[in-house]
PDB file of C-alpha atoms in Angstrom:
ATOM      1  CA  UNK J   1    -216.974-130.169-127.483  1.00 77.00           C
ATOM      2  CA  UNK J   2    -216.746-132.608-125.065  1.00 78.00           C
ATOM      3  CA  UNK J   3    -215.112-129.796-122.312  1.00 84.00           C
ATOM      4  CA  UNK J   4    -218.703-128.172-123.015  1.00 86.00           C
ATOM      5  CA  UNK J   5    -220.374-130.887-122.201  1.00 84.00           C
ATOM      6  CA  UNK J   6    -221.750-132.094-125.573  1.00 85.00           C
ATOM      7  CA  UNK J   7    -221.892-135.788-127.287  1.00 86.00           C
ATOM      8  CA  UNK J   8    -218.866-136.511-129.368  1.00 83.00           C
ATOM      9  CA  UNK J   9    -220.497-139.411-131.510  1.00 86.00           C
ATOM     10  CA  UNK J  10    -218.113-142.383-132.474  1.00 88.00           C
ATOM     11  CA  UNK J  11    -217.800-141.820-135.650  1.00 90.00           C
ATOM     12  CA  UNK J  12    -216.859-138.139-135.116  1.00 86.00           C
ATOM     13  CA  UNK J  13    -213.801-139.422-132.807  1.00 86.00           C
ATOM     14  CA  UNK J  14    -212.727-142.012-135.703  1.00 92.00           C
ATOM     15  CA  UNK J  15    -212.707-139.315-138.243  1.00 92.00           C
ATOM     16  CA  UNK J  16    -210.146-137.150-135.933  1.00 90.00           C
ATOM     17  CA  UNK J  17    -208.112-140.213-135.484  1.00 92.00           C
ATOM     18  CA  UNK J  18    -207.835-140.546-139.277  1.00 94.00           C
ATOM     19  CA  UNK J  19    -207.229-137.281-140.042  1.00 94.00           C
ATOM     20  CA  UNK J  20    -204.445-136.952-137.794  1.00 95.00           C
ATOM     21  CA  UNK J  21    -202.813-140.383-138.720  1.00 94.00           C
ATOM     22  CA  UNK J  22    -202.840-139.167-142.336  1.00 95.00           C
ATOM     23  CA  UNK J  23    -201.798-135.412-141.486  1.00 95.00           C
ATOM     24  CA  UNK J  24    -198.780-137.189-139.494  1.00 95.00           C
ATOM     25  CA  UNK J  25    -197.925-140.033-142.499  1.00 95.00           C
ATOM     26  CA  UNK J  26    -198.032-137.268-144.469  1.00 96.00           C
ATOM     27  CA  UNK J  27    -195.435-135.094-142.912  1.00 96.00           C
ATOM     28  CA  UNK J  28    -193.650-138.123-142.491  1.00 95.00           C
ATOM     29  CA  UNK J  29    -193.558-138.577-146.187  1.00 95.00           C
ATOM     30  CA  UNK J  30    -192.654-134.930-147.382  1.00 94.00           C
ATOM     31  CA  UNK J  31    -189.741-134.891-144.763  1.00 91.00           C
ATOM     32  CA  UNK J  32    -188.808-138.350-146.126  1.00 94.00           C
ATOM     33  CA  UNK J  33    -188.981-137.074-149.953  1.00 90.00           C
ATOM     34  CA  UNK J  34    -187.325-133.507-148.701  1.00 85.00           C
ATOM     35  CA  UNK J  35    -183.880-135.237-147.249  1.00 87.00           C
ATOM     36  CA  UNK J  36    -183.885-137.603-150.242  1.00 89.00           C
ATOM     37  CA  UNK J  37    -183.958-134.992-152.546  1.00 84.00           C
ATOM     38  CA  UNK J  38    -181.842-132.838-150.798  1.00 81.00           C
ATOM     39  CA  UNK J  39    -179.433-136.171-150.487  1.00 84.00           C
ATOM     40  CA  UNK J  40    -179.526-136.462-153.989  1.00 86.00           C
ATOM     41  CA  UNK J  41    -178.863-133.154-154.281  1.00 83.00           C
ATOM     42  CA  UNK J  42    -175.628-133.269-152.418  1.00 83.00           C
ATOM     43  CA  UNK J  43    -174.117-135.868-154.012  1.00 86.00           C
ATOM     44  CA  UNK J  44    -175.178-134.198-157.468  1.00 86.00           C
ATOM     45  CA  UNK J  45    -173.165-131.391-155.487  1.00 87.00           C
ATOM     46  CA  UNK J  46    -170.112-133.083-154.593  1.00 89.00           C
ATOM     47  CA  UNK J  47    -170.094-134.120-158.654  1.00 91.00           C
ATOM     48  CA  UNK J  48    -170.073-131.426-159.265  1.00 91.00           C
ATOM     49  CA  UNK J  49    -167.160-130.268-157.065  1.00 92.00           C
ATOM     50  CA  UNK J  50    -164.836-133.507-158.381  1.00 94.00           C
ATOM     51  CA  UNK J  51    -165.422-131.839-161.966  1.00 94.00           C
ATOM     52  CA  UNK J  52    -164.520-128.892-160.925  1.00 94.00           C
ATOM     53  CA  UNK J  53    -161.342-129.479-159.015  1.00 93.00           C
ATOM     54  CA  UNK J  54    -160.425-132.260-162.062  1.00 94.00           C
ATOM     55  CA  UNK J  55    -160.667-129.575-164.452  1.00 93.00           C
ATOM     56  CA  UNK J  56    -159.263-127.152-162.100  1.00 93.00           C
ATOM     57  CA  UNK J  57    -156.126-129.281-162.401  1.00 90.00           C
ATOM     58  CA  UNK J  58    -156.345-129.328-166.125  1.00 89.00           C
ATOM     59  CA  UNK J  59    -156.491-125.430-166.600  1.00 89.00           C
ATOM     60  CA  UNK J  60    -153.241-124.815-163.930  1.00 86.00           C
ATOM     61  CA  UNK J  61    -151.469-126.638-166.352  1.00 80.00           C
ATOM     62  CA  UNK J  62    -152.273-124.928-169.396  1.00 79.00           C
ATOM     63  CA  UNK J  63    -151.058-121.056-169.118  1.00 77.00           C
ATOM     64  CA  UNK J  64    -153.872-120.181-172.161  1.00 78.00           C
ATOM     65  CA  UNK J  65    -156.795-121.279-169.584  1.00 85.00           C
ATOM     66  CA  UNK J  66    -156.256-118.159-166.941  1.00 86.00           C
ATOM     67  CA  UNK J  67    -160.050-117.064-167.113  1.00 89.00           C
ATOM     68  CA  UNK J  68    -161.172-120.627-166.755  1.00 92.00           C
ATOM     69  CA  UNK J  69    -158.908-121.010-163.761  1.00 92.00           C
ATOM     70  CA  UNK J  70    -160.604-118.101-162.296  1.00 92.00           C
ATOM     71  CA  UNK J  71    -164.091-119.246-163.322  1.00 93.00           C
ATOM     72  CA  UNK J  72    -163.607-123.005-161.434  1.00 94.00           C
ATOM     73  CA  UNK J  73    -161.968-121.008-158.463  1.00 94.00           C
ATOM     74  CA  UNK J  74    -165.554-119.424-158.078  1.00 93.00           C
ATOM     75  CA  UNK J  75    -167.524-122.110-158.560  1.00 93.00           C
ATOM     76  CA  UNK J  76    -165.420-124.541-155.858  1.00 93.00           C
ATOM     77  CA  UNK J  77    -166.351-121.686-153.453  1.00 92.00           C
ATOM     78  CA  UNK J  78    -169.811-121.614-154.372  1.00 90.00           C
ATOM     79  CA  UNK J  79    -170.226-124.839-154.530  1.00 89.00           C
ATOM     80  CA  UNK J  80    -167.954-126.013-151.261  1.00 88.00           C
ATOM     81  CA  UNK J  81    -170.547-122.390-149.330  1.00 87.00           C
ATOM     82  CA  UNK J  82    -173.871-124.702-150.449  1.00 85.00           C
ATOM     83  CA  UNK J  83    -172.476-127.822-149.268  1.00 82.00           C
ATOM     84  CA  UNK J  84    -171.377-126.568-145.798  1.00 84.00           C
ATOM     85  CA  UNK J  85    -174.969-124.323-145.636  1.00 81.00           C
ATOM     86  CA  UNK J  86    -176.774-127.880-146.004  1.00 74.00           C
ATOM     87  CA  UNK J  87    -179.825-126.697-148.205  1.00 73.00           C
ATOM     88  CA  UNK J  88    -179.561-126.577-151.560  1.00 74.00           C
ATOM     89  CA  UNK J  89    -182.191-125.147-153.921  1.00 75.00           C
ATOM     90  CA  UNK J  90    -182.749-126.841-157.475  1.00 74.00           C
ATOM     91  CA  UNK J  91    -182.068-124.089-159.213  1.00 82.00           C
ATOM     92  CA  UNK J  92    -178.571-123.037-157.525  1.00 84.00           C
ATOM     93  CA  UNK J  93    -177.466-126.866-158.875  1.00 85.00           C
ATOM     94  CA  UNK J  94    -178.475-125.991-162.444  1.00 87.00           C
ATOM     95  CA  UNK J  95    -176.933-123.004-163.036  1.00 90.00           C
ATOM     96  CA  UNK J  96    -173.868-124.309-161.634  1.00 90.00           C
ATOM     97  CA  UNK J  97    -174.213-127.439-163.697  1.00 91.00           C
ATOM     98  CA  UNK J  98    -174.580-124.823-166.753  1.00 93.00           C
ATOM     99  CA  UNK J  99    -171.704-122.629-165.477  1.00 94.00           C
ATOM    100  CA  UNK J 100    -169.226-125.683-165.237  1.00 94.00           C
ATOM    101  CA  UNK J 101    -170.438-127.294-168.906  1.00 95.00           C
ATOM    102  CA  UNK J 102    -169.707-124.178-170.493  1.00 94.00           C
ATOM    103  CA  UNK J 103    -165.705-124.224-168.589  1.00 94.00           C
ATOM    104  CA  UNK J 104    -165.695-128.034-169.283  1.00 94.00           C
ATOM    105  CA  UNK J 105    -166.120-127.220-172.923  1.00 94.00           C
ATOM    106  CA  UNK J 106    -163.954-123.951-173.160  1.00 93.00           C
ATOM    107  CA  UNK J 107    -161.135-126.224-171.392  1.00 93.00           C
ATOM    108  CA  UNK J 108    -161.548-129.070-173.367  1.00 92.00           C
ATOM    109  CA  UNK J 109    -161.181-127.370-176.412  1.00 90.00           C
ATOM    110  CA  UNK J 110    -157.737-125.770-174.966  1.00 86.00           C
ATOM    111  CA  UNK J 111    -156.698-128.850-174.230  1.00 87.00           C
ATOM    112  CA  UNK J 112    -157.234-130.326-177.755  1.00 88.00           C
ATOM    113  CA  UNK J 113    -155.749-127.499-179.227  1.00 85.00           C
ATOM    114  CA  UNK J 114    -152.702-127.723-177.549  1.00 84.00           C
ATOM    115  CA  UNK J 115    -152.252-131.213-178.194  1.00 86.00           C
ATOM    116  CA  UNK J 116    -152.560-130.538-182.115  1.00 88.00           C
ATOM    117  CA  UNK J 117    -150.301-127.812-182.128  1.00 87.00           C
ATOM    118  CA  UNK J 118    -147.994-129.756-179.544  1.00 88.00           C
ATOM    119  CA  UNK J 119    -148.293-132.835-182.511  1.00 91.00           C
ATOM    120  CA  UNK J 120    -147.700-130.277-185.802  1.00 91.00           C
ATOM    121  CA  UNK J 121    -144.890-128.635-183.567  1.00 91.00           C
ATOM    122  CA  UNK J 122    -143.203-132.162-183.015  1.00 93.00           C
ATOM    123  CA  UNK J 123    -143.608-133.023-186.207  1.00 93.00           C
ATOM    124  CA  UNK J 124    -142.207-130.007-187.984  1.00 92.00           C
ATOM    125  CA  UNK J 125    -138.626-130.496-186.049  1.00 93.00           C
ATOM    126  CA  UNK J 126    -138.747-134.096-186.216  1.00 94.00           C
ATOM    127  CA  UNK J 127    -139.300-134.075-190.376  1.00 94.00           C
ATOM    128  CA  UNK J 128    -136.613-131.330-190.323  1.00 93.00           C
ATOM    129  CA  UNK J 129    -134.251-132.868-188.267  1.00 94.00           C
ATOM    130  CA  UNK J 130    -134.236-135.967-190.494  1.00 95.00           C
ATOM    131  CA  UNK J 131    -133.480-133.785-193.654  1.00 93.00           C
ATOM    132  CA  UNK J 132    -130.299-132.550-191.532  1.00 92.00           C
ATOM    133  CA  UNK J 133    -131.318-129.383-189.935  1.00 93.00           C
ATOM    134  CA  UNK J 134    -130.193-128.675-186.414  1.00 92.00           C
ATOM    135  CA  UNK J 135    -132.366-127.478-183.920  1.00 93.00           C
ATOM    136  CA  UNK J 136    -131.202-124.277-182.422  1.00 92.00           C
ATOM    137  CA  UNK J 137    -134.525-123.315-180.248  1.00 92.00           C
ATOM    138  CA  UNK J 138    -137.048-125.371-179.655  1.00 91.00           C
ATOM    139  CA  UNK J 139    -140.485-124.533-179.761  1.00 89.00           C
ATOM    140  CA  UNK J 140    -142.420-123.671-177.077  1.00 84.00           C
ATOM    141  CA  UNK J 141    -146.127-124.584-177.340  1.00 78.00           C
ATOM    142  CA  UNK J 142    -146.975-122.486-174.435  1.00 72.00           C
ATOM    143  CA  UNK J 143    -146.672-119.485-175.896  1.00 65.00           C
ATOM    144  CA  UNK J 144    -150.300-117.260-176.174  1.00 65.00           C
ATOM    145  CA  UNK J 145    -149.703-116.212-179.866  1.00 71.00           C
ATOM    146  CA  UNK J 146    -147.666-118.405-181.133  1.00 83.00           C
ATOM    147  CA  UNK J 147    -145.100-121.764-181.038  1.00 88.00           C
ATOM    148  CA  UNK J 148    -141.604-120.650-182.462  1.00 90.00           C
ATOM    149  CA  UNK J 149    -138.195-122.420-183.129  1.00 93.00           C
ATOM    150  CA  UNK J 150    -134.838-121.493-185.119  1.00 93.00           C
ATOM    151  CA  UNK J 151    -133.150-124.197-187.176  1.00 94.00           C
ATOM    152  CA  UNK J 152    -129.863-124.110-188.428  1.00 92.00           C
ATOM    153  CA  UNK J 153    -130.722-125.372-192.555  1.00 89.00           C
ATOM    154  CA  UNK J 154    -127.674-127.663-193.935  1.00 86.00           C
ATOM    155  CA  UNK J 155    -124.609-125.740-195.529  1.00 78.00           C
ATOM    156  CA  UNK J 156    -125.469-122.633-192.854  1.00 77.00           C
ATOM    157  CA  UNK J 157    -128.103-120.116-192.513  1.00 84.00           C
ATOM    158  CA  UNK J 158    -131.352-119.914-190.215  1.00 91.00           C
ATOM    159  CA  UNK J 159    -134.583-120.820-190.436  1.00 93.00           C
ATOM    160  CA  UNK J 160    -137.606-119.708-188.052  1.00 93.00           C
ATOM    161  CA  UNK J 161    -140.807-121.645-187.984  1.00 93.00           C
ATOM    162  CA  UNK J 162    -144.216-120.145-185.982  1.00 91.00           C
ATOM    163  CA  UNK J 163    -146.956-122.286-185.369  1.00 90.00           C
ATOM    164  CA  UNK J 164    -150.209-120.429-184.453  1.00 86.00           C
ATOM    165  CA  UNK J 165    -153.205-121.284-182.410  1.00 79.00           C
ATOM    166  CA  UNK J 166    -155.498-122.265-185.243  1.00 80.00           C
ATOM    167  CA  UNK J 167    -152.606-124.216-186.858  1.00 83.00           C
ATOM    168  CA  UNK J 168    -151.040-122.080-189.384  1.00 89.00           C
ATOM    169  CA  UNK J 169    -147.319-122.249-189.753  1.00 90.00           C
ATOM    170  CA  UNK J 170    -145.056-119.572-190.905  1.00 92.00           C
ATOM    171  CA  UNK J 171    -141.358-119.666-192.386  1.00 92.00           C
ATOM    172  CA  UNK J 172    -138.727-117.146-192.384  1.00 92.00           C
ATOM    173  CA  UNK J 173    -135.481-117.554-193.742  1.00 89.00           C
ATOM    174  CA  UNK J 174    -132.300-115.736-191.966  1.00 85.00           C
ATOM    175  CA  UNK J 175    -129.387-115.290-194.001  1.00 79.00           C
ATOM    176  CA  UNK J 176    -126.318-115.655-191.729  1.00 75.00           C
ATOM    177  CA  UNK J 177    -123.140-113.696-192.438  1.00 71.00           C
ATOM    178  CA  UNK J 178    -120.246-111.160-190.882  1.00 67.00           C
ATOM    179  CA  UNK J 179    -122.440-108.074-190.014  1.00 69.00           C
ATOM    180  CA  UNK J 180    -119.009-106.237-191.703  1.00 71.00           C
ATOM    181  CA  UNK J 181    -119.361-108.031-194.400  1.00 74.00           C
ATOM    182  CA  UNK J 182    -121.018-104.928-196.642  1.00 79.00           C
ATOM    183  CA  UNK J 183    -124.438-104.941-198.888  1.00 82.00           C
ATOM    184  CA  UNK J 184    -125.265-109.109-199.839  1.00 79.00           C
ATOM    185  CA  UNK J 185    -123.871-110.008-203.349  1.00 82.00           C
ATOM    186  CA  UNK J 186    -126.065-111.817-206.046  1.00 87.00           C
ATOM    187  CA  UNK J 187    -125.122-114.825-205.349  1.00 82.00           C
ATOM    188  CA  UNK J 188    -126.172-114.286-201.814  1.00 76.00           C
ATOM    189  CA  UNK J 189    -129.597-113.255-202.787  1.00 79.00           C
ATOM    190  CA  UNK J 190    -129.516-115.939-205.352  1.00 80.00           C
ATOM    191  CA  UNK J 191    -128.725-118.207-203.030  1.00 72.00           C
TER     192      UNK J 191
END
């Protein structure tokens, strides 16, 4: 207006001023909040990649936690991709917050599971090897379907003991003799 010659009144130019003052403390403000919450973001980030490579650590250890090994291996890419790119959306955090609780949980479980059946398997031998039983093979807790050992029972013969996943245990008795020795006798089976 004032290149075409006309009046720019006072109050007119004070307006402008204000307005662009405001506009500019505004943008100041939204860029302010925008790298705070992106900040915020980024540490939630690199949380979330300690978890991961914690639990990663956890799962290499336990043979029954394969798909959970593969699941954290895709999330520390993911997760490692966003935190190089620099921008982060809300929503990519959650459902990798989402996709890790439900691995933290699977693992955890694992890991309590194991422990139990590491516990009833220790316990089995040890309460047997007090009543005089020798242990032949040890078991193995690692094993996907199930813990075994062999124990040799006082005054000969064989015992094998299976510990499941859920806990259950199962016996079986071996009867140990000459493989020439013919059909059992009574007082074999008796015995």
């Amino acid at each position: 207006r004032i290149k075409a010659g006309e009046r720019v009144r006072w109050d007119e130019i004070t307006s402008l001023e204000q307005t662009i003052v405001q506009t500019i403390q505004r943008f100041i403000q939204q860029t302010r909040a925008s790298h705070e919450h992106q900040a915020e973001m980024a540490a939630q980030l690199e949380a979330v990649l300690d978890d991961v490579l914690y639990y990663r650590n956890v799962a290499v250890a336990n043979p029954f936690l394969e798909s959970q090994r593969t699941g954290l291996d895709t999330l520390r890419a993911q997760v490692t991709a966003l935190l190089d790119a620099g921008e982060l959306r809300t929503g990519q955090l959650g459902m990798i917050q989402k996709r890790l609780a439900t691995l933290r949980a699977e693992i955890d479980m694992a890991v309590v599971q194991t422990a139990h059946r590491t516990a009833l398997c220790e316990s089995v031998s040890r309460n047997l090897v007090d009543m005089g039983y020798q242990e032949l093979e040890a078991f193995d807790v690692y094993d996907k379907a199930m813990a075994s050992a062999t124990l040799r029972i006082p005054g000969g013969e064989r015992i094998n003991i299976a510990v499941h996943q859920n806990g259950q245990a199962a016996f079986e008795f071996q009867h140990e003799r000459a493989e020439d020795s013919g059909p059992m006798s009574r007082e074999e089976w008796a015995f």
